[in-house]
Amino acid sequence: AKYLNSNFVSHEVLYAENNVLTGNTKVAKELFKKLKKSGDTYNWFASKEITNLLIDEGEDDKAIKFLKDSYSKINYPNIFQKIEFANYLKNNKNYNEAIKYYSEILNIIDKNHILYPQATDGRGISFERIGLWENAETDFLNSLDAKPNQPYVLNYLAYSWIEKNEKIEKSLSMLKEANNLKKDDPYIIDSLGWALFKLKNFTEAEKYLQKAVTLLPSDPIVNDHFA
């Protein structure tokens, strides 16, 4: 492909991805670095891929610094680049910065936008992690209002209520819905069992919690719930 068309940039993408899949990460990084010179779209794509490789190598701090530098050099980041950056910040525990970018997105879109449920959920998680529960709760409810059938948002909100000993019956109903939407997810099954435990339905709780610990035997919280 490269021989037939030396300017075929998509070839470089596939070649780099092939090297990732075959474990040649050093070669892949060099190819992605070259791709960064092919315009904003390829630059951002390559930056994300290099970041993922650095995270896989345990270089988390270096990875997020690299992505921040790359993002800052995009002249006019679009809304999809912005939410991808916010998600990376959230997933790497940069919660305050993530909230800033999620808020920027939510300031320019309305409830009907495709990214609204994701942005409110992401910001909600970030708020919850820094202890601003009322803000988090509002965001989770707004996310579900815009898109009701989100099993992981249902689970996050319901489990948070359960941990605060609030709205246990409502949480149980939400978790049953989440479980129907996402079968055999150990985290949702654990939450469902924990809700039943809080309601003192120990027999039913044991069934779900035993299944959760079977699916996720190394998780300390799941084991604690079952114990």
PDB file of C-alpha atoms in Angstrom:
ATOM      1  CA  ALA A   1       0.000   0.000   0.000  1.00  0.00           C
ATOM      2  CA  LYS A   2       2.817   2.382   0.878  1.00  0.00           C
ATOM      3  CA  TYR A   3       4.610   1.570  -2.379  1.00  0.00           C
ATOM      4  CA  LEU A   4       1.518   2.306  -4.462  1.00  0.00           C
ATOM      5  CA  ASN A   5       0.725   5.531  -2.627  1.00  0.00           C
ATOM      6  CA  SER A   6       3.403   7.013  -0.408  1.00  0.00           C
ATOM      7  CA  ASN A   7       0.958   9.669   0.872  1.00  0.00           C
ATOM      8  CA  PHE A   8      -1.617   7.136   2.073  1.00  0.00           C
ATOM      9  CA  VAL A   9      -1.707   8.120   5.760  1.00  0.00           C
ATOM     10  CA  SER A  10      -4.288   5.486   6.720  1.00  0.00           C
ATOM     11  CA  HIS A  11      -1.652   2.881   5.875  1.00  0.00           C
ATOM     12  CA  GLU A  12       0.514   4.303   8.657  1.00  0.00           C
ATOM     13  CA  VAL A  13      -2.391   3.942  11.099  1.00  0.00           C
ATOM     14  CA  LEU A  14      -2.896   0.266  10.243  1.00  0.00           C
ATOM     15  CA  TYR A  15       0.846  -0.392  10.278  1.00  0.00           C
ATOM     16  CA  ALA A  16       1.176   1.188  13.719  1.00  0.00           C
ATOM     17  CA  GLU A  17      -1.836  -0.726  15.085  1.00  0.00           C
ATOM     18  CA  ASN A  18      -0.390  -3.969  13.698  1.00  0.00           C
ATOM     19  CA  ASN A  19       2.812  -3.334  15.613  1.00  0.00           C
ATOM     20  CA  VAL A  20       0.814  -2.781  18.805  1.00  0.00           C
ATOM     21  CA  LEU A  21      -1.013  -6.083  18.286  1.00  0.00           C
ATOM     22  CA  THR A  22       2.251  -7.962  17.688  1.00  0.00           C
ATOM     23  CA  GLY A  23       3.953  -6.411  20.715  1.00  0.00           C
ATOM     24  CA  ASN A  24       6.343  -4.142  18.825  1.00  0.00           C
ATOM     25  CA  THR A  25       5.474  -1.139  20.950  1.00  0.00           C
ATOM     26  CA  LYS A  26       8.738   0.705  20.311  1.00  0.00           C
ATOM     27  CA  VAL A  27       8.107   0.658  16.549  1.00  0.00           C
ATOM     28  CA  ALA A  28       4.437   1.531  17.115  1.00  0.00           C
ATOM     29  CA  LYS A  29       5.360   4.604  19.166  1.00  0.00           C
ATOM     30  CA  GLU A  30       7.670   5.886  16.436  1.00  0.00           C
ATOM     31  CA  LEU A  31       4.974   5.399  13.818  1.00  0.00           C
ATOM     32  CA  PHE A  32       2.395   7.195  15.969  1.00  0.00           C
ATOM     33  CA  LYS A  33       4.873  10.055  16.507  1.00  0.00           C
ATOM     34  CA  LYS A  34       5.161  10.413  12.718  1.00  0.00           C
ATOM     35  CA  LEU A  35       1.374  10.378  12.430  1.00  0.00           C
ATOM     36  CA  LYS A  36       1.154  13.339  14.806  1.00  0.00           C
ATOM     37  CA  LYS A  37       2.522  15.506  11.982  1.00  0.00           C
ATOM     38  CA  SER A  38      -0.403  14.671   9.661  1.00  0.00           C
ATOM     39  CA  GLY A  39      -2.928  17.249  10.917  1.00  0.00           C
ATOM     40  CA  ASP A  40      -5.079  17.729  14.025  1.00  0.00           C
ATOM     41  CA  THR A  41      -7.224  14.622  13.560  1.00  0.00           C
ATOM     42  CA  TYR A  42      -4.294  12.222  13.179  1.00  0.00           C
ATOM     43  CA  ASN A  43      -2.343  14.121  15.832  1.00  0.00           C
ATOM     44  CA  TRP A  44      -5.055  13.560  18.437  1.00  0.00           C
ATOM     45  CA  PHE A  45      -5.582   9.915  17.432  1.00  0.00           C
ATOM     46  CA  ALA A  46      -1.844   9.195  17.636  1.00  0.00           C
ATOM     47  CA  SER A  47      -1.555  11.038  20.958  1.00  0.00           C
ATOM     48  CA  LYS A  48      -4.284   8.837  22.473  1.00  0.00           C
ATOM     49  CA  GLU A  49      -2.570   5.697  21.199  1.00  0.00           C
ATOM     50  CA  ILE A  50       0.823   6.731  22.599  1.00  0.00           C
ATOM     51  CA  THR A  51      -0.889   7.570  25.899  1.00  0.00           C
ATOM     52  CA  ASN A  52      -2.452   4.083  26.018  1.00  0.00           C
ATOM     53  CA  LEU A  53       0.933   2.483  25.368  1.00  0.00           C
ATOM     54  CA  LEU A  54       2.530   4.510  28.167  1.00  0.00           C
ATOM     55  CA  ILE A  55      -0.267   3.512  30.579  1.00  0.00           C
ATOM     56  CA  ASP A  56       0.198  -0.150  29.605  1.00  0.00           C
ATOM     57  CA  GLU A  57       3.881   0.254  30.482  1.00  0.00           C
ATOM     58  CA  GLY A  58       2.999   1.662  33.916  1.00  0.00           C
ATOM     59  CA  GLU A  59       4.015   5.215  33.016  1.00  0.00           C
ATOM     60  CA  ASP A  60       0.723   6.772  34.125  1.00  0.00           C
ATOM     61  CA  ASP A  61       2.081  10.193  35.129  1.00  0.00           C
ATOM     62  CA  LYS A  62       4.129  10.483  31.958  1.00  0.00           C
ATOM     63  CA  ALA A  63       1.114   9.368  29.901  1.00  0.00           C
ATOM     64  CA  ILE A  64      -1.316  11.957  31.221  1.00  0.00           C
ATOM     65  CA  LYS A  65       1.319  14.716  30.944  1.00  0.00           C
ATOM     66  CA  PHE A  66       1.926  13.713  27.342  1.00  0.00           C
ATOM     67  CA  LEU A  67      -1.797  13.788  26.549  1.00  0.00           C
ATOM     68  CA  LYS A  68      -2.235  17.166  28.254  1.00  0.00           C
ATOM     69  CA  ASP A  69       0.596  18.618  26.175  1.00  0.00           C
ATOM     70  CA  SER A  70      -0.865  17.142  22.994  1.00  0.00           C
ATOM     71  CA  TYR A  71      -4.349  18.446  23.748  1.00  0.00           C
ATOM     72  CA  SER A  72      -3.036  21.946  24.489  1.00  0.00           C
ATOM     73  CA  LYS A  73      -1.524  22.063  20.996  1.00  0.00           C
ATOM     74  CA  ILE A  74      -4.828  21.434  19.199  1.00  0.00           C
ATOM     75  CA  ASN A  75      -5.848  24.816  17.825  1.00  0.00           C
ATOM     76  CA  TYR A  76      -9.612  24.304  17.923  1.00  0.00           C
ATOM     77  CA  PRO A  77     -10.525  21.068  19.720  1.00  0.00           C
ATOM     78  CA  ASN A  78     -13.928  19.788  18.709  1.00  0.00           C
ATOM     79  CA  ILE A  79     -16.490  18.551  21.192  1.00  0.00           C
ATOM     80  CA  PHE A  80     -15.586  14.887  20.667  1.00  0.00           C
ATOM     81  CA  GLN A  81     -11.896  15.535  21.309  1.00  0.00           C
ATOM     82  CA  LYS A  82     -12.898  17.516  24.380  1.00  0.00           C
ATOM     83  CA  ILE A  83     -14.963  14.689  25.876  1.00  0.00           C
ATOM     84  CA  GLU A  84     -12.273  12.116  25.109  1.00  0.00           C
ATOM     85  CA  PHE A  85      -9.785  14.310  26.960  1.00  0.00           C
ATOM     86  CA  ALA A  86     -12.198  14.740  29.877  1.00  0.00           C
ATOM     87  CA  ASN A  87     -12.677  10.958  30.043  1.00  0.00           C
ATOM     88  CA  TYR A  88      -8.915  10.394  30.136  1.00  0.00           C
ATOM     89  CA  LEU A  89      -8.591  12.909  32.960  1.00  0.00           C
ATOM     90  CA  LYS A  90     -11.393  11.239  34.916  1.00  0.00           C
ATOM     91  CA  ASN A  91     -10.043   7.738  34.352  1.00  0.00           C
ATOM     92  CA  ASN A  92      -6.646   8.875  35.612  1.00  0.00           C
ATOM     93  CA  LYS A  93      -8.081  10.532  38.738  1.00  0.00           C
ATOM     94  CA  ASN A  94      -7.632  14.119  37.552  1.00  0.00           C
ATOM     95  CA  TYR A  95     -11.187  14.790  38.717  1.00  0.00           C
ATOM     96  CA  ASN A  96     -11.107  18.566  39.115  1.00  0.00           C
ATOM     97  CA  GLU A  97      -9.666  19.053  35.645  1.00  0.00           C
ATOM     98  CA  ALA A  98     -12.143  16.564  34.192  1.00  0.00           C
ATOM     99  CA  ILE A  99     -15.042  18.525  35.708  1.00  0.00           C
ATOM    100  CA  LYS A 100     -13.771  21.662  33.979  1.00  0.00           C
ATOM    101  CA  TYR A 101     -13.899  20.061  30.528  1.00  0.00           C
ATOM    102  CA  TYR A 102     -17.190  18.233  31.093  1.00  0.00           C
ATOM    103  CA  SER A 103     -18.673  21.564  32.187  1.00  0.00           C
ATOM    104  CA  GLU A 104     -17.362  23.278  29.050  1.00  0.00           C
ATOM    105  CA  ILE A 105     -19.130  20.646  26.970  1.00  0.00           C
ATOM    106  CA  LEU A 106     -22.388  20.919  28.917  1.00  0.00           C
ATOM    107  CA  ASN A 107     -22.343  24.689  28.531  1.00  0.00           C
ATOM    108  CA  ILE A 108     -22.538  24.404  24.740  1.00  0.00           C
ATOM    109  CA  ILE A 109     -24.897  21.442  24.245  1.00  0.00           C
ATOM    110  CA  ASP A 110     -28.483  20.758  25.251  1.00  0.00           C
ATOM    111  CA  LYS A 111     -30.167  17.715  26.715  1.00  0.00           C
ATOM    112  CA  ASN A 112     -30.902  16.245  23.286  1.00  0.00           C
ATOM    113  CA  HIS A 113     -27.256  16.124  22.209  1.00  0.00           C
ATOM    114  CA  ILE A 114     -25.731  12.654  21.805  1.00  0.00           C
ATOM    115  CA  LEU A 115     -22.941  13.489  24.269  1.00  0.00           C
ATOM    116  CA  TYR A 116     -25.192  14.862  27.036  1.00  0.00           C
ATOM    117  CA  PRO A 117     -25.701  11.536  28.901  1.00  0.00           C
ATOM    118  CA  GLN A 118     -21.979  10.734  28.740  1.00  0.00           C
ATOM    119  CA  ALA A 119     -20.863  14.200  29.838  1.00  0.00           C
ATOM    120  CA  THR A 120     -23.261  14.337  32.809  1.00  0.00           C
ATOM    121  CA  ASP A 121     -22.293  10.808  33.859  1.00  0.00           C
ATOM    122  CA  GLY A 122     -18.564  11.562  33.595  1.00  0.00           C
ATOM    123  CA  ARG A 123     -18.907  14.783  35.533  1.00  0.00           C
ATOM    124  CA  GLY A 124     -21.104  13.027  38.088  1.00  0.00           C
ATOM    125  CA  ILE A 125     -18.446  10.394  38.726  1.00  0.00           C
ATOM    126  CA  SER A 126     -15.813  13.127  39.078  1.00  0.00           C
ATOM    127  CA  PHE A 127     -17.991  15.089  41.526  1.00  0.00           C
ATOM    128  CA  GLU A 128     -18.638  11.951  43.571  1.00  0.00           C
ATOM    129  CA  ARG A 129     -14.931  11.115  43.759  1.00  0.00           C
ATOM    130  CA  ILE A 130     -14.070  14.532  45.222  1.00  0.00           C
ATOM    131  CA  GLY A 131     -16.932  14.392  47.715  1.00  0.00           C
ATOM    132  CA  LEU A 132     -19.453  16.736  46.062  1.00  0.00           C
ATOM    133  CA  TRP A 133     -22.333  14.286  46.283  1.00  0.00           C
ATOM    134  CA  GLU A 134     -25.237  16.665  45.654  1.00  0.00           C
ATOM    135  CA  ASN A 135     -23.651  17.790  42.383  1.00  0.00           C
ATOM    136  CA  ALA A 136     -22.924  14.186  41.446  1.00  0.00           C
ATOM    137  CA  GLU A 137     -26.481  13.054  42.192  1.00  0.00           C
ATOM    138  CA  THR A 138     -27.907  15.835  40.016  1.00  0.00           C
ATOM    139  CA  ASP A 139     -25.652  14.864  37.129  1.00  0.00           C
ATOM    140  CA  PHE A 140     -26.507  11.145  37.372  1.00  0.00           C
ATOM    141  CA  LEU A 141     -30.237  11.927  37.428  1.00  0.00           C
ATOM    142  CA  ASN A 142     -29.858  14.245  34.436  1.00  0.00           C
ATOM    143  CA  SER A 143     -27.939  11.576  32.549  1.00  0.00           C
ATOM    144  CA  LEU A 144     -30.666   9.001  33.195  1.00  0.00           C
ATOM    145  CA  ASP A 145     -33.389  11.499  32.360  1.00  0.00           C
ATOM    146  CA  ALA A 146     -31.803  12.027  28.951  1.00  0.00           C
ATOM    147  CA  LYS A 147     -31.055   8.326  28.400  1.00  0.00           C
ATOM    148  CA  PRO A 148     -32.803   6.009  30.886  1.00  0.00           C
ATOM    149  CA  ASN A 149     -31.418   2.610  29.887  1.00  0.00           C
ATOM    150  CA  GLN A 150     -27.814   3.036  31.030  1.00  0.00           C
ATOM    151  CA  PRO A 151     -26.959   0.041  33.235  1.00  0.00           C
ATOM    152  CA  TYR A 152     -23.705   1.452  34.629  1.00  0.00           C
ATOM    153  CA  VAL A 153     -25.195   4.843  35.472  1.00  0.00           C
ATOM    154  CA  LEU A 154     -28.131   3.090  37.158  1.00  0.00           C
ATOM    155  CA  ASN A 155     -25.652   0.973  39.091  1.00  0.00           C
ATOM    156  CA  TYR A 156     -23.396   3.876  40.126  1.00  0.00           C
ATOM    157  CA  LEU A 157     -26.281   6.006  41.392  1.00  0.00           C
ATOM    158  CA  ALA A 158     -28.124   3.148  43.116  1.00  0.00           C
ATOM    159  CA  TYR A 159     -24.985   1.817  44.808  1.00  0.00           C
ATOM    160  CA  SER A 160     -24.107   5.323  46.012  1.00  0.00           C
ATOM    161  CA  TRP A 161     -27.567   5.664  47.567  1.00  0.00           C
ATOM    162  CA  ILE A 162     -27.229   2.252  49.220  1.00  0.00           C
ATOM    163  CA  GLU A 163     -23.871   3.201  50.737  1.00  0.00           C
ATOM    164  CA  LYS A 164     -25.532   6.309  52.177  1.00  0.00           C
ATOM    165  CA  ASN A 165     -28.490   4.229  53.432  1.00  0.00           C
ATOM    166  CA  GLU A 166     -30.825   6.240  51.228  1.00  0.00           C
ATOM    167  CA  LYS A 167     -33.603   5.157  48.846  1.00  0.00           C
ATOM    168  CA  ILE A 168     -32.817   1.454  49.239  1.00  0.00           C
ATOM    169  CA  GLU A 169     -36.124   0.244  47.726  1.00  0.00           C
ATOM    170  CA  LYS A 170     -35.728   2.560  44.732  1.00  0.00           C
ATOM    171  CA  SER A 171     -32.107   1.485  44.368  1.00  0.00           C
ATOM    172  CA  LEU A 172     -33.141  -2.170  44.331  1.00  0.00           C
ATOM    173  CA  SER A 173     -35.615  -1.493  41.535  1.00  0.00           C
ATOM    174  CA  MET A 174     -32.955   0.380  39.551  1.00  0.00           C
ATOM    175  CA  LEU A 175     -30.440  -2.412  40.046  1.00  0.00           C
ATOM    176  CA  LYS A 176     -32.907  -5.036  38.847  1.00  0.00           C
ATOM    177  CA  GLU A 177     -33.353  -2.936  35.721  1.00  0.00           C
ATOM    178  CA  ALA A 178     -29.577  -2.602  35.315  1.00  0.00           C
ATOM    179  CA  ASN A 179     -29.182  -6.366  35.752  1.00  0.00           C
ATOM    180  CA  ASN A 180     -31.757  -6.995  33.029  1.00  0.00           C
ATOM    181  CA  LEU A 181     -29.952  -4.597  30.712  1.00  0.00           C
ATOM    182  CA  LYS A 182     -26.482  -6.029  31.411  1.00  0.00           C
ATOM    183  CA  LYS A 183     -26.568  -9.707  32.254  1.00  0.00           C
ATOM    184  CA  ASP A 184     -23.805 -11.302  34.304  1.00  0.00           C
ATOM    185  CA  ASP A 185     -21.981  -8.081  35.126  1.00  0.00           C
ATOM    186  CA  PRO A 186     -20.307  -8.818  38.495  1.00  0.00           C
ATOM    187  CA  TYR A 187     -20.430  -5.226  39.749  1.00  0.00           C
ATOM    188  CA  ILE A 188     -24.142  -4.868  39.072  1.00  0.00           C
ATOM    189  CA  ILE A 189     -24.846  -8.302  40.592  1.00  0.00           C
ATOM    190  CA  ASP A 190     -22.832  -7.311  43.680  1.00  0.00           C
ATOM    191  CA  SER A 191     -24.791  -4.065  44.028  1.00  0.00           C
ATOM    192  CA  LEU A 192     -28.071  -5.947  43.674  1.00  0.00           C
ATOM    193  CA  GLY A 193     -27.048  -8.402  46.371  1.00  0.00           C
ATOM    194  CA  TRP A 194     -25.897  -5.560  48.628  1.00  0.00           C
ATOM    195  CA  ALA A 195     -29.259  -3.801  48.255  1.00  0.00           C
ATOM    196  CA  LEU A 196     -31.039  -7.030  49.271  1.00  0.00           C
ATOM    197  CA  PHE A 197     -28.661  -7.349  52.232  1.00  0.00           C
ATOM    198  CA  LYS A 198     -29.490  -3.809  53.370  1.00  0.00           C
ATOM    199  CA  LEU A 199     -33.186  -4.722  53.172  1.00  0.00           C
ATOM    200  CA  LYS A 200     -32.408  -7.779  55.368  1.00  0.00           C
ATOM    201  CA  ASN A 201     -33.383 -10.214  52.603  1.00  0.00           C
ATOM    202  CA  PHE A 202     -30.339 -12.328  53.421  1.00  0.00           C
ATOM    203  CA  THR A 203     -31.330 -15.479  51.542  1.00  0.00           C
ATOM    204  CA  GLU A 204     -31.756 -13.663  48.230  1.00  0.00           C
ATOM    205  CA  ALA A 205     -28.753 -11.452  48.946  1.00  0.00           C
ATOM    206  CA  GLU A 206     -26.525 -14.493  49.391  1.00  0.00           C
ATOM    207  CA  LYS A 207     -27.479 -15.850  45.944  1.00  0.00           C
ATOM    208  CA  TYR A 208     -26.424 -12.666  44.156  1.00  0.00           C
ATOM    209  CA  LEU A 209     -23.341 -12.000  46.277  1.00  0.00           C
ATOM    210  CA  GLN A 210     -22.111 -15.567  45.851  1.00  0.00           C
ATOM    211  CA  LYS A 211     -22.513 -15.218  42.088  1.00  0.00           C
ATOM    212  CA  ALA A 212     -20.667 -11.873  42.161  1.00  0.00           C
ATOM    213  CA  VAL A 213     -17.721 -13.338  44.080  1.00  0.00           C
ATOM    214  CA  THR A 214     -17.619 -16.288  41.670  1.00  0.00           C
ATOM    215  CA  LEU A 215     -17.416 -13.886  38.715  1.00  0.00           C
ATOM    216  CA  LEU A 216     -14.974 -11.522  40.436  1.00  0.00           C
ATOM    217  CA  PRO A 217     -13.059 -13.621  43.009  1.00  0.00           C
ATOM    218  CA  SER A 218     -10.174 -11.184  43.540  1.00  0.00           C
ATOM    219  CA  ASP A 219     -12.197  -8.035  44.266  1.00  0.00           C
ATOM    220  CA  PRO A 220     -11.917  -7.119  47.975  1.00  0.00           C
ATOM    221  CA  ILE A 221     -15.223  -5.234  48.175  1.00  0.00           C
ATOM    222  CA  VAL A 222     -17.190  -8.059  46.539  1.00  0.00           C
ATOM    223  CA  ASN A 223     -15.567 -10.532  48.931  1.00  0.00           C
ATOM    224  CA  ASP A 224     -16.350  -8.306  51.896  1.00  0.00           C
ATOM    225  CA  HIS A 225     -20.010  -8.078  50.881  1.00  0.00           C
ATOM    226  CA  PHE A 226     -20.284 -11.856  50.542  1.00  0.00           C
ATOM    227  CA  ALA A 227     -18.526 -12.420  53.869  1.00  0.00           C
TER     228      ALA A 227
END
